[in-house]
Short mmCIF file of C-alpha atoms and ligand atoms in Angstrom, two decimals:
data_model
loop_
_atom_site.label_atom_id
_atom_site.label_comp_id
_atom_site.label_asym_id
_atom_site.label_seq_id
_atom_site.Cartn_x
_atom_site.Cartn_y
_atom_site.Cartn_z
CA MET I 1 83.59 -22.12 104.57
CA THR I 2 81.70 -18.93 104.17
CA ILE I 3 82.27 -17.56 100.54
CA ASN I 4 80.61 -14.85 98.51
CA GLU I 5 78.71 -16.03 95.18
CA LYS I 6 79.10 -13.18 93.71
CA THR I 7 81.96 -11.94 91.11
CA PHE I 8 85.06 -10.47 92.70
CA TRP I 9 85.63 -7.37 90.09
CA LEU I 10 82.24 -6.25 90.92
CA ASP I 11 83.29 -5.44 94.39
CA THR I 12 86.08 -3.34 93.08
CA VAL I 13 83.64 -0.66 91.25
CA GLU I 14 80.63 0.98 91.03
CA ILE I 15 78.68 0.05 87.55
CA PRO I 16 77.38 3.04 85.68
CA ILE I 17 73.46 3.52 85.87
CA PRO I 18 72.81 4.48 82.43
CA VAL I 19 71.23 7.88 81.59
CA ALA I 20 67.30 7.40 81.95
CA ARG I 21 66.35 8.34 78.31
CA ASP I 22 62.60 7.72 76.44
CA PHE I 23 62.23 4.48 75.17
CA PRO I 24 63.09 5.03 71.27
CA GLN I 25 60.69 4.32 68.45
CA ARG I 26 63.54 4.24 66.05
CA VAL I 27 66.86 4.46 65.45
CA ASP I 28 69.71 3.78 62.94
CA VAL I 29 71.26 0.76 65.55
CA ALA I 30 69.92 -1.67 67.75
CA VAL I 31 72.58 -3.50 69.58
CA ILE I 32 71.73 -6.13 72.20
CA GLY I 33 73.91 -6.90 74.92
CA ALA I 34 75.96 -4.45 76.52
CA GLY I 35 79.14 -6.34 77.36
CA PHE I 36 82.76 -6.06 75.81
CA THR I 37 81.54 -6.36 71.84
CA GLY I 38 78.24 -4.27 71.90
CA LEU I 39 79.29 -1.21 74.00
CA SER I 40 82.77 -1.81 71.95
CA ALA I 41 79.97 -1.41 68.94
CA ALA I 42 78.19 1.12 70.22
CA ARG I 43 80.65 3.81 70.64
CA PRO I 44 82.30 4.34 67.43
CA LEU I 45 78.64 3.53 66.06
CA ALA I 46 77.21 6.58 67.91
CA ARG I 47 81.00 8.75 67.09
CA GLY I 48 79.83 8.50 64.05
CA GLY I 49 76.48 10.34 64.17
CA ALA I 50 74.36 6.99 64.00
CA SER I 51 71.23 6.73 66.64
CA VAL I 52 72.51 4.03 68.99
CA ALA I 53 70.37 2.12 71.78
CA VAL I 54 72.09 -0.55 73.27
CA PHE I 55 69.41 -3.15 75.49
CA ASP I 56 70.70 -5.59 77.92
CA ALA I 57 68.38 -8.49 79.28
CA GLN I 58 69.96 -8.14 82.50
CA THR I 59 73.02 -4.63 83.81
CA ILE I 60 75.73 -3.37 81.80
CA GLY I 61 78.60 -5.81 82.35
CA TRP I 62 76.83 -8.30 83.50
CA GLY I 63 77.86 -11.38 81.38
CA ALA I 64 81.04 -12.60 80.87
CA SER I 65 82.41 -9.06 80.63
CA SER I 66 82.59 -8.73 84.07
CA ARG I 67 83.11 -12.59 85.61
CA ASN I 68 86.59 -13.16 83.63
CA GLY I 69 90.15 -13.55 84.28
CA GLY I 70 90.99 -10.52 82.84
CA MET I 71 93.87 -11.72 80.95
CA VAL I 72 94.08 -10.00 77.94
CA LEU I 73 95.40 -13.02 75.78
CA THR I 74 97.84 -12.81 72.53
CA GLY I 75 97.10 -15.88 70.07
CA LEU I 76 93.49 -17.81 69.26
CA LYS I 77 92.70 -21.24 71.01
CA LEU I 78 93.79 -23.33 68.12
CA PRO I 79 97.74 -24.36 67.51
CA ALA I 80 99.41 -22.21 64.12
CA ALA I 81 99.77 -25.71 62.72
CA THR I 82 95.85 -26.13 62.89
CA LEU I 83 95.04 -22.51 62.15
CA ILE I 84 97.29 -23.05 58.31
CA ALA I 85 96.69 -26.16 57.76
CA ARG I 86 92.83 -25.44 58.31
CA TYR I 87 93.20 -21.70 56.50
CA GLY I 88 96.17 -21.43 54.43
CA LYS I 89 99.37 -19.23 55.46
CA GLU I 90 97.96 -16.00 54.34
CA ALA I 91 94.75 -15.81 56.41
CA THR I 92 96.14 -17.00 59.41
CA ALA I 93 98.58 -14.69 59.59
CA ARG I 94 95.70 -11.67 59.26
CA MET I 95 93.86 -13.66 62.09
CA TYR I 96 97.13 -13.74 64.23
CA ALA I 97 98.29 -10.56 63.70
CA ALA I 98 94.37 -8.91 64.90
CA SER I 99 95.24 -11.21 67.92
CA LEU I 100 97.93 -8.81 68.75
CA ALA I 101 96.14 -5.71 67.20
CA SER I 102 93.17 -6.01 70.08
CA ILE I 103 95.33 -5.89 72.66
CA ASP I 104 96.81 -2.15 71.39
CA PHE I 105 93.48 -1.62 70.55
CA VAL I 106 92.51 -2.36 74.24
CA GLU I 107 95.33 -0.35 75.13
CA LYS I 108 94.99 2.27 73.23
CA LEU I 109 91.00 2.54 73.48
CA VAL I 110 91.46 2.56 78.32
CA ARG I 111 93.89 5.89 77.24
CA GLU I 112 91.71 7.44 75.32
CA GLU I 113 88.32 7.33 77.76
CA ASN I 114 91.07 7.19 80.86
CA ILE I 115 89.63 4.12 82.31
CA ALA I 116 90.84 3.56 85.32
CA CYS I 117 91.08 -0.80 84.87
CA ASP I 118 95.12 -2.04 86.21
CA PHE I 119 95.33 -2.11 82.52
CA ALA I 120 99.57 -4.03 82.54
CA ARG I 121 101.24 -5.24 79.77
CA SER I 122 102.52 -8.44 82.39
CA GLY I 123 102.46 -11.14 79.72
CA HIS I 124 101.50 -14.16 80.06
CA LEU I 125 103.09 -17.71 80.87
CA GLU I 126 101.53 -21.06 79.90
CA VAL I 127 102.60 -23.78 81.77
CA ALA I 128 103.68 -27.84 80.52
CA CYS I 129 100.73 -30.27 82.41
CA LYS I 130 103.51 -32.87 80.78
CA PRO I 131 107.07 -32.83 78.86
CA LYS I 132 105.51 -33.48 75.48
CA HIS I 133 103.90 -30.22 75.72
CA PHE I 134 107.02 -28.87 76.54
CA ASP I 135 108.14 -29.96 73.21
CA ASP I 136 105.12 -28.58 71.89
CA PHE I 137 105.54 -25.58 73.19
CA ARG I 138 109.06 -25.62 71.44
CA ARG I 139 107.22 -25.89 67.87
CA SER I 140 104.72 -23.28 68.43
CA ALA I 141 107.21 -20.64 69.56
CA GLU I 142 109.26 -21.88 65.95
CA GLU I 143 106.04 -21.55 63.89
CA THR I 144 104.83 -18.72 65.70
CA VAL I 145 107.46 -16.57 64.47
CA LEU I 146 108.44 -17.66 61.22
CA HIS I 147 104.70 -17.57 60.78
CA PHE I 148 104.01 -14.36 62.64
CA ASN I 149 107.03 -12.50 63.40
CA HIS I 150 106.23 -12.97 66.76
CA ARG I 151 108.47 -13.62 69.42
CA GLN I 152 108.23 -15.92 72.43
CA ARG I 153 110.27 -17.09 75.31
CA LEU I 154 110.98 -20.86 76.65
CA ILE I 155 111.28 -21.21 80.06
CA PRO I 156 112.74 -25.02 80.46
CA LYS I 157 112.01 -26.45 83.63
CA ASP I 158 115.28 -25.71 85.81
CA GLN I 159 114.21 -22.17 85.15
CA LEU I 160 110.62 -21.92 85.82
CA GLN I 161 110.96 -21.16 89.41
CA SER I 162 111.37 -17.33 88.21
CA GLU I 163 108.07 -17.79 86.39
CA ILE I 164 106.06 -19.19 88.63
CA GLY I 165 106.06 -21.11 92.62
CA SER I 166 104.79 -23.96 91.52
CA ALA I 167 106.93 -27.42 90.76
CA ILE I 168 104.88 -29.06 89.34
CA TYR I 169 105.51 -28.15 86.07
CA HIS I 170 107.82 -29.32 82.50
CA GLY I 171 108.32 -25.94 81.39
CA GLY I 172 107.06 -22.95 80.39
CA LEU I 173 105.89 -20.43 77.68
CA VAL I 174 106.51 -16.82 78.25
CA ASP I 175 104.45 -14.16 75.68
CA ASP I 176 105.15 -10.27 76.53
CA SER I 177 102.72 -8.81 74.68
CA SER I 178 99.61 -9.82 76.92
CA ALA I 179 98.39 -8.25 79.36
CA GLY I 180 96.14 -7.69 83.00
CA VAL I 181 92.93 -6.13 83.63
CA ASN I 182 90.79 -5.62 86.09
CA PRO I 183 87.80 -6.69 83.20
CA ALA I 184 84.61 -5.06 85.65
CA ARG I 185 86.78 -1.61 85.26
CA LEU I 186 86.88 -1.95 81.82
CA VAL I 187 83.44 -3.05 80.88
CA ALA I 188 82.04 -0.22 83.40
CA GLY I 189 84.45 2.67 81.34
CA LEU I 190 83.51 1.30 78.05
CA ALA I 191 80.06 2.18 79.02
CA SER I 192 80.49 5.43 80.34
CA ALA I 193 82.43 6.46 77.28
CA ALA I 194 79.76 4.65 75.13
CA GLU I 195 77.53 7.35 76.86
CA ARG I 196 79.58 10.17 76.55
CA ALA I 197 79.48 9.41 72.56
CA GLY I 198 75.79 9.35 72.13
CA ALA I 199 75.10 6.30 72.68
CA ALA I 200 71.75 4.96 74.57
CA ILE I 201 71.92 1.80 76.53
CA PHE I 202 68.50 -0.01 78.45
CA GLU I 203 69.20 -2.21 80.82
CA HIS I 204 66.77 -5.17 82.34
CA SER I 205 65.18 -4.74 78.70
CA HIS I 206 65.15 -8.32 77.08
CA VAL I 207 64.93 -8.51 73.23
CA ASP I 208 61.97 -11.07 73.22
CA GLU I 209 61.61 -10.95 69.29
CA VAL I 210 63.84 -9.24 66.31
CA GLN I 211 61.67 -9.51 62.88
CA ARG I 212 63.03 -8.32 59.48
CA GLU I 213 60.80 -5.87 58.32
CA GLY I 214 60.73 -4.30 54.88
CA ALA I 215 63.94 -4.96 52.63
CA ARG I 216 66.47 -2.80 54.87
CA GLY I 217 64.72 -2.14 58.57
CA TRP I 218 63.73 -4.52 61.50
CA LYS I 219 60.95 -4.74 64.26
CA ILE I 220 62.74 -5.71 67.63
CA ALA I 221 60.20 -6.64 70.32
CA THR I 222 61.80 -5.85 74.01
CA GLN I 223 60.55 -6.20 77.66
CA ARG I 224 60.08 -2.11 77.44
CA GLY I 225 58.57 -1.56 74.74
CA THR I 226 58.88 -2.41 70.30
CA LEU I 227 61.16 -0.20 68.46
CA ARG I 228 62.45 -0.45 64.68
CA ALA I 229 66.31 -0.45 63.64
CA GLN I 230 68.11 -0.09 60.05
CA ASN I 231 70.62 -2.32 61.66
CA VAL I 232 71.45 -4.96 64.72
CA VAL I 233 74.37 -6.05 66.33
CA VAL I 234 73.77 -9.20 68.22
CA ALA I 235 76.41 -9.21 70.99
CA THR I 236 75.76 -12.08 73.08
CA SER I 237 78.05 -14.60 73.09
CA GLY I 238 77.51 -17.27 75.53
CA TYR I 239 74.05 -15.91 76.49
CA THR I 240 72.85 -16.49 72.48
CA SER I 241 69.01 -17.42 72.91
CA ARG I 242 66.39 -18.17 70.55
CA VAL I 243 65.19 -14.48 69.39
CA THR I 244 68.91 -15.14 67.25
CA PRO I 245 68.17 -19.21 66.75
CA ALA I 246 70.54 -18.68 63.67
CA LEU I 247 73.25 -18.05 65.27
CA GLN I 248 71.90 -20.08 68.94
CA LYS I 249 72.68 -22.96 66.67
CA LYS I 250 76.42 -22.48 65.41
CA ILE I 251 77.02 -21.33 69.37
CA ILE I 252 77.84 -23.93 72.70
CA PRO I 253 77.81 -22.29 75.39
CA ILE I 254 79.93 -23.39 78.39
CA GLY I 255 80.76 -22.71 82.05
CA SER I 256 83.70 -21.34 83.56
CA TYR I 257 84.45 -20.48 87.25
CA ILE I 258 86.85 -18.77 89.13
CA ILE I 259 87.45 -18.68 93.07
CA VAL I 260 89.12 -16.14 94.93
CA THR I 261 91.28 -16.05 97.85
CA GLU I 262 91.87 -13.93 100.64
CA VAL I 263 94.32 -10.56 99.88
CA LEU I 264 97.93 -12.34 100.40
CA PRO I 265 100.69 -11.63 102.48
CA GLU I 266 103.41 -9.38 100.06
CA LYS I 267 105.74 -11.91 100.38
CA LEU I 268 103.92 -15.39 99.93
CA ALA I 269 102.25 -13.33 96.06
CA ALA I 270 105.57 -12.55 94.84
CA GLU I 271 106.19 -16.48 95.44
CA LEU I 272 103.78 -17.58 93.75
CA SER I 273 103.74 -15.20 90.53
CA PRO I 274 107.24 -13.46 90.45
CA ARG I 275 106.26 -11.63 87.60
CA ASN I 276 102.79 -11.32 87.66
CA ARG I 277 101.86 -13.06 84.66
CA MET I 278 99.09 -14.00 83.47
CA ILE I 279 98.95 -17.94 83.96
CA TYR I 280 97.36 -21.02 82.23
CA ASP I 281 98.25 -25.10 82.12
CA SER I 282 98.37 -26.87 78.78
CA LYS I 283 95.67 -28.79 79.23
CA ASN I 284 92.30 -29.56 77.73
CA TYR I 285 90.43 -29.20 80.80
CA LEU I 286 92.60 -25.93 81.78
CA TYR I 287 93.17 -24.04 85.21
CA TYR I 288 94.21 -20.17 84.62
CA TYR I 289 95.41 -18.35 87.47
CA ARG I 290 96.46 -14.83 88.15
CA LEU I 291 97.41 -12.44 91.27
CA THR I 292 94.61 -9.32 91.18
CA PRO I 293 96.18 -5.88 91.36
CA ASP I 294 94.83 -6.21 95.40
CA ARG I 295 97.05 -9.42 95.96
CA ARG I 296 94.59 -12.07 95.91
CA MET I 297 94.95 -15.33 93.86
CA LEU I 298 91.96 -16.11 90.98
CA PHE I 299 91.89 -19.37 89.66
CA GLY I 300 89.74 -20.36 87.29
CA GLY I 301 88.54 -23.77 84.91
CA ARG I 302 86.06 -25.41 83.88
CA ALA I 303 85.26 -27.71 87.37
CA ALA I 304 81.78 -27.76 85.83
CA PHE I 305 80.96 -27.77 82.41
CA PHE I 306 77.42 -26.57 82.15
CA PRO I 307 76.75 -22.84 82.34
CA GLU I 308 76.41 -22.22 86.02
CA THR I 309 74.12 -22.43 88.36
CA SER I 310 73.89 -21.90 91.84
CA SER I 311 74.47 -25.94 92.54
CA THR I 312 77.56 -26.02 90.28
CA ILE I 313 79.35 -23.00 91.52
CA ARG I 314 79.02 -24.35 94.92
CA ARG I 315 80.60 -27.77 93.47
CA SER I 316 83.54 -25.55 91.94
CA ALA I 317 84.53 -23.84 94.33
CA GLU I 318 85.95 -27.31 96.02
CA ILE I 319 86.60 -28.62 92.91
CA LEU I 320 88.90 -25.32 92.19
CA ARG I 321 90.43 -25.07 95.87
CA SER I 322 91.36 -28.61 95.40
CA GLY I 323 93.11 -27.88 92.02
CA MET I 324 94.15 -24.18 93.19
CA LEU I 325 96.36 -26.65 96.02
CA THR I 326 97.66 -28.62 93.61
CA VAL I 327 99.11 -25.88 91.73
CA TYR I 328 100.19 -24.09 94.79
CA PRO I 329 100.64 -26.12 98.05
CA GLN I 330 101.81 -22.74 99.56
CA LEU I 331 98.01 -21.69 99.41
CA ARG I 332 96.41 -24.60 102.12
CA ASP I 333 95.36 -21.97 104.80
CA ALA I 334 94.23 -19.05 101.83
CA LYS I 335 90.56 -18.62 102.79
CA ILE I 336 88.48 -18.50 99.62
CA GLU I 337 86.36 -15.29 99.55
CA TYR I 338 84.89 -15.70 96.56
CA VAL I 339 83.41 -18.05 93.96
CA TRP I 340 81.49 -17.25 90.11
CA GLY I 341 80.77 -19.24 87.59
CA GLY I 342 79.68 -17.31 83.17
CA THR I 343 79.35 -18.87 80.23
CA LEU I 344 81.87 -18.47 77.44
CA ASP I 345 80.73 -19.21 73.35
CA PHE I 346 82.76 -21.57 71.64
CA ALA I 347 81.52 -22.20 67.69
CA PHE I 348 82.10 -25.49 66.17
CA ASP I 349 85.44 -24.59 64.44
CA ILE I 350 86.75 -23.22 67.89
CA MET I 351 87.32 -19.46 66.02
CA PRO I 352 85.49 -15.97 66.53
CA HIS I 353 83.55 -15.06 64.00
CA ALA I 354 82.50 -11.32 62.94
CA GLY I 355 80.22 -10.68 60.06
CA GLN I 356 76.40 -10.61 58.94
CA LEU I 357 74.25 -13.68 59.36
CA ASP I 358 70.59 -13.27 57.90
CA GLY I 359 71.10 -9.92 57.86
CA LEU I 360 72.30 -9.29 61.55
CA HIS I 361 75.41 -8.41 62.26
CA PHE I 362 77.14 -10.50 64.55
CA SER I 363 80.32 -10.88 67.11
CA LEU I 364 81.15 -13.96 68.23
CA GLY I 365 82.53 -17.16 69.48
CA TYR I 366 85.23 -15.93 71.55
CA ALA I 367 86.23 -19.50 72.95
CA GLY I 368 87.40 -17.97 76.31
CA HIS I 369 89.92 -15.55 74.74
CA GLY I 370 87.53 -12.51 74.35
CA VAL I 371 88.29 -9.77 76.84
CA ALA I 372 90.31 -8.25 74.20
CA MET I 373 89.07 -9.93 70.87
CA SER I 374 85.23 -9.02 71.53
CA THR I 375 86.39 -5.32 72.37
CA TYR I 376 87.78 -5.02 68.82
CA LEU I 377 85.54 -7.06 66.74
CA GLY I 378 83.06 -5.03 68.43
CA ASP I 379 84.33 -1.93 66.86
CA LYS I 380 85.08 -3.82 63.15
CA VAL I 381 81.66 -4.06 63.18
CA ALA I 382 80.53 -1.15 63.94
CA GLN I 383 83.11 -0.01 61.27
CA SER I 384 81.37 -1.76 58.81
CA ILE I 385 77.99 -0.98 59.70
CA LEU I 386 79.39 3.10 59.70
CA GLN I 387 81.49 2.37 55.69
CA SER I 388 77.94 1.06 53.72
CA ARG I 389 75.48 4.12 55.83
CA ASN I 390 78.91 6.10 54.37
CA ASP I 391 78.44 4.47 50.53
CA ASP I 392 74.36 4.62 50.81
CA ALA I 393 75.00 8.06 51.62
CA GLY I 394 77.13 8.58 49.09
CA ARG I 395 75.15 6.54 46.40
CA ALA I 396 71.97 8.92 47.90
CA LYS I 397 74.21 11.96 46.69
CA ASN I 398 75.57 11.31 43.60
CA GLY I 399 75.09 8.27 42.89
CA GLN I 400 78.87 7.51 44.55
CA VAL I 401 80.37 4.85 46.54
CA LYS I 402 83.93 6.15 47.53
CA ASN I 403 86.76 3.54 47.17
CA SER I 404 87.62 3.65 51.23
CA ARG I 405 87.04 0.61 52.99
CA PRO I 406 87.16 -0.26 56.80
CA ASP I 407 89.99 -1.83 58.18
CA GLU I 408 89.94 -5.66 57.59
CA ASN I 409 87.99 -7.80 59.98
CA PRO I 410 89.63 -11.73 58.63
CA PHE I 411 87.47 -13.14 60.89
CA ALA I 412 84.34 -12.20 58.60
CA GLN I 413 85.84 -14.13 55.83
CA ILE I 414 85.82 -17.57 56.92
CA PRO I 415 83.64 -20.10 57.52
CA PHE I 416 80.95 -20.41 60.30
CA PRO I 417 80.32 -23.75 60.67
CA SER I 418 76.63 -25.08 62.58
CA ALA I 419 76.55 -28.51 64.20
CA PRO I 420 77.82 -31.47 62.18
CA LEU I 421 75.16 -33.24 60.50
CA GLY I 422 72.71 -30.40 62.03
CA LEU I 423 72.28 -32.36 65.02
CA TYR I 424 72.15 -29.02 67.38
CA ASN I 425 69.88 -26.84 68.50
CA GLY I 426 71.29 -24.94 71.29
CA ARG I 427 70.67 -27.20 73.73
CA PRO I 428 73.75 -28.48 74.46
CA TRP I 429 72.65 -32.15 75.01
CA PHE I 430 77.01 -33.80 74.51
CA LEU I 431 77.74 -31.12 77.13
CA PRO I 432 78.71 -34.70 79.34
CA ALA I 433 80.24 -36.66 76.99
CA ALA I 434 82.30 -33.75 75.64
CA GLY I 435 83.73 -33.09 79.30
CA LEU I 436 84.84 -36.77 79.73
CA TRP I 437 86.46 -37.22 76.42
CA TYR I 438 88.42 -33.80 77.04
CA LYS I 439 89.71 -35.28 80.37
CA LEU I 440 90.18 -38.54 78.77
CA LEU I 441 91.92 -36.60 75.69
CA ASP I 442 94.39 -35.13 79.32
CA TRP I 443 94.62 -38.40 80.40
CA LEU I 444 95.66 -39.37 77.27
CA THR I 445 98.12 -36.69 75.35
C1 FAD E 501 84.62 -16.86 84.08
C2 FAD E 501 84.89 -16.05 82.76
C3 FAD E 501 86.66 -16.21 82.55
C4 FAD E 501 86.81 -15.92 81.66
N1 FAD E 501 88.46 -15.61 81.34
C5 FAD E 501 88.93 -15.05 80.62
C6 FAD E 501 89.81 -14.74 80.74
O1 FAD E 501 90.82 -13.99 81.40
N2 FAD E 501 90.82 -13.81 79.04
C7 FAD E 501 89.88 -13.75 77.81
O2 FAD E 501 90.17 -13.58 76.92
N3 FAD E 501 88.17 -14.05 78.43
C8 FAD E 501 87.91 -14.70 79.41
N4 FAD E 501 86.92 -14.95 79.25
C9 FAD E 501 85.83 -14.71 78.04
C10 FAD E 501 85.36 -13.12 78.05
O3 FAD E 501 84.76 -13.12 79.36
C11 FAD E 501 84.41 -13.19 76.80
O4 FAD E 501 84.56 -13.82 75.57
C12 FAD E 501 83.80 -11.72 76.70
O5 FAD E 501 83.48 -11.01 77.81
C13 FAD E 501 82.38 -11.53 75.80
O6 FAD E 501 81.72 -10.42 75.91
P1 FAD E 501 80.25 -9.99 74.78
O7 FAD E 501 80.53 -8.72 75.16
O8 FAD E 501 80.46 -10.70 73.66
O9 FAD E 501 79.40 -10.85 75.70
P2 FAD E 501 78.79 -11.31 77.23
O10 FAD E 501 79.69 -9.87 78.24
O11 FAD E 501 78.60 -12.49 77.95
O12 FAD E 501 77.40 -9.45 77.51
C14 FAD E 501 76.71 -10.97 76.69
C15 FAD E 501 75.19 -9.86 77.06
O13 FAD E 501 74.32 -10.44 76.56
C16 FAD E 501 72.89 -10.03 77.30
N5 FAD E 501 71.77 -10.67 76.08
C17 FAD E 501 71.50 -12.08 76.11
N6 FAD E 501 70.75 -12.37 75.33
C18 FAD E 501 69.75 -11.45 75.61
C19 FAD E 501 68.61 -10.57 75.06
N7 FAD E 501 67.87 -11.42 74.46
N8 FAD E 501 68.29 -9.49 75.55
C20 FAD E 501 69.15 -8.85 75.89
N9 FAD E 501 70.57 -9.21 76.31
C21 FAD E 501 70.60 -10.31 76.06
C22 FAD E 501 73.52 -10.77 78.28
O14 FAD E 501 72.31 -10.70 79.61
C23 FAD E 501 74.24 -10.25 78.57
O15 FAD E 501 75.04 -9.28 79.13
C24 FAD E 501 85.62 -15.64 80.21
C25 FAD E 501 84.42 -16.05 80.33
C26 FAD E 501 84.24 -16.42 81.64
C27 FAD E 501 82.79 -17.23 81.77
#
């Protein structure tokens, strides 16, 4: 079969070419990375009166932001009980509330900026690969209502055909608050919105070095020249590198891969996913899948643990197709038209983190749950920079700081761990072992 080794979503949109501008000598805020996080930070910063330059080593949305499944999901990666044991009820409730607020945030942003990106609250469906996993769903749904006042619906096995045209699962859990989106159109729209607000975007501008200069500024060397910035936002997600070594040591880059079929007949598409849900299964080494707005099956998974190369992408096409056929034998004759890979960013505690490290602002660690969260936290990071600028201005004017804090960002308040025993320098040597470990866990649990 001949398959396009490219992102399907990029065939549905023209990514805007940034307005040509002179390379700045100095800006208030330099943002590294033009994905959801960076662009969502740039927009409010520019609107708030800061001069902003966004640098991407490649092009707008080149990273995970145009390569993902477009699932705009509620919740965090870890189960409620694990989170509560780790952070306590109150902090966990705030983080869970942020996950719900992040979807409202994307919805509002799409409306306000008039971004045609097929955002739709079609809900998500998690499917149980084993009977025990359905029992876990029941517990999880109870905890979610109890602790977070958020309702999800259990779908027993004998009613599952109303949700999915597959006979292999043991029940499901539906959350109607989740949504679907075309991520490439979203990131393109976000870039245009950031530019309209006054931010400058520089593509093909790899940031080579970020150096502290004096008490309150930074010197930034890029492929295109050097500039000074008062603040730096690191928005590099799974592509975080030696340029920001302290963050690189806290983030594990993990590959995820997607195939997309040809356009399916209407009747077949309706049989596969009658309610057009964002679907994922209950394994550690999970599959996630959905229909695209033009009725193709998009099917993704961690077919190889390592970040994408030509050979992992080609191998993944075979692995994912055979995975897809175990779920949907009906797709036996459907042509695969696209395959691609992208890199996810996992923190060692599998939590998102957004705040400041050694004076650098950052937001990352989305663990495959980043479409809504990165957009939301990019904005939160921007709000905290704007607040300190206002505080500084108040101090300079009359020695006073106004007592209004920006909306709280609960992820700034949790510890951001490094590798146990410091056994990691940014090269994920343990991924093959971790991949085997997760496969073993899926077999055992
Ligand atoms: C295959 C796949 C499927 C996914 N599916 C989903 C999903 O369905 N739902 C969900 O919620 N999440 C999903 N995710 C995760 C989600 O896409 C990410 O969490 C989100 O896009 C992160 O956005 P970001 O802006 O932080 O990073 P990115 O979009 O990755 O952008 C980082 C940018 O930084 C740039 N960069 C890096 N270093 C430098 C440097 N030194 N100088 C200049 N630029 C630099 C890169 O070029 C890149 O463009 C998926 C991810 C992948 C890979």
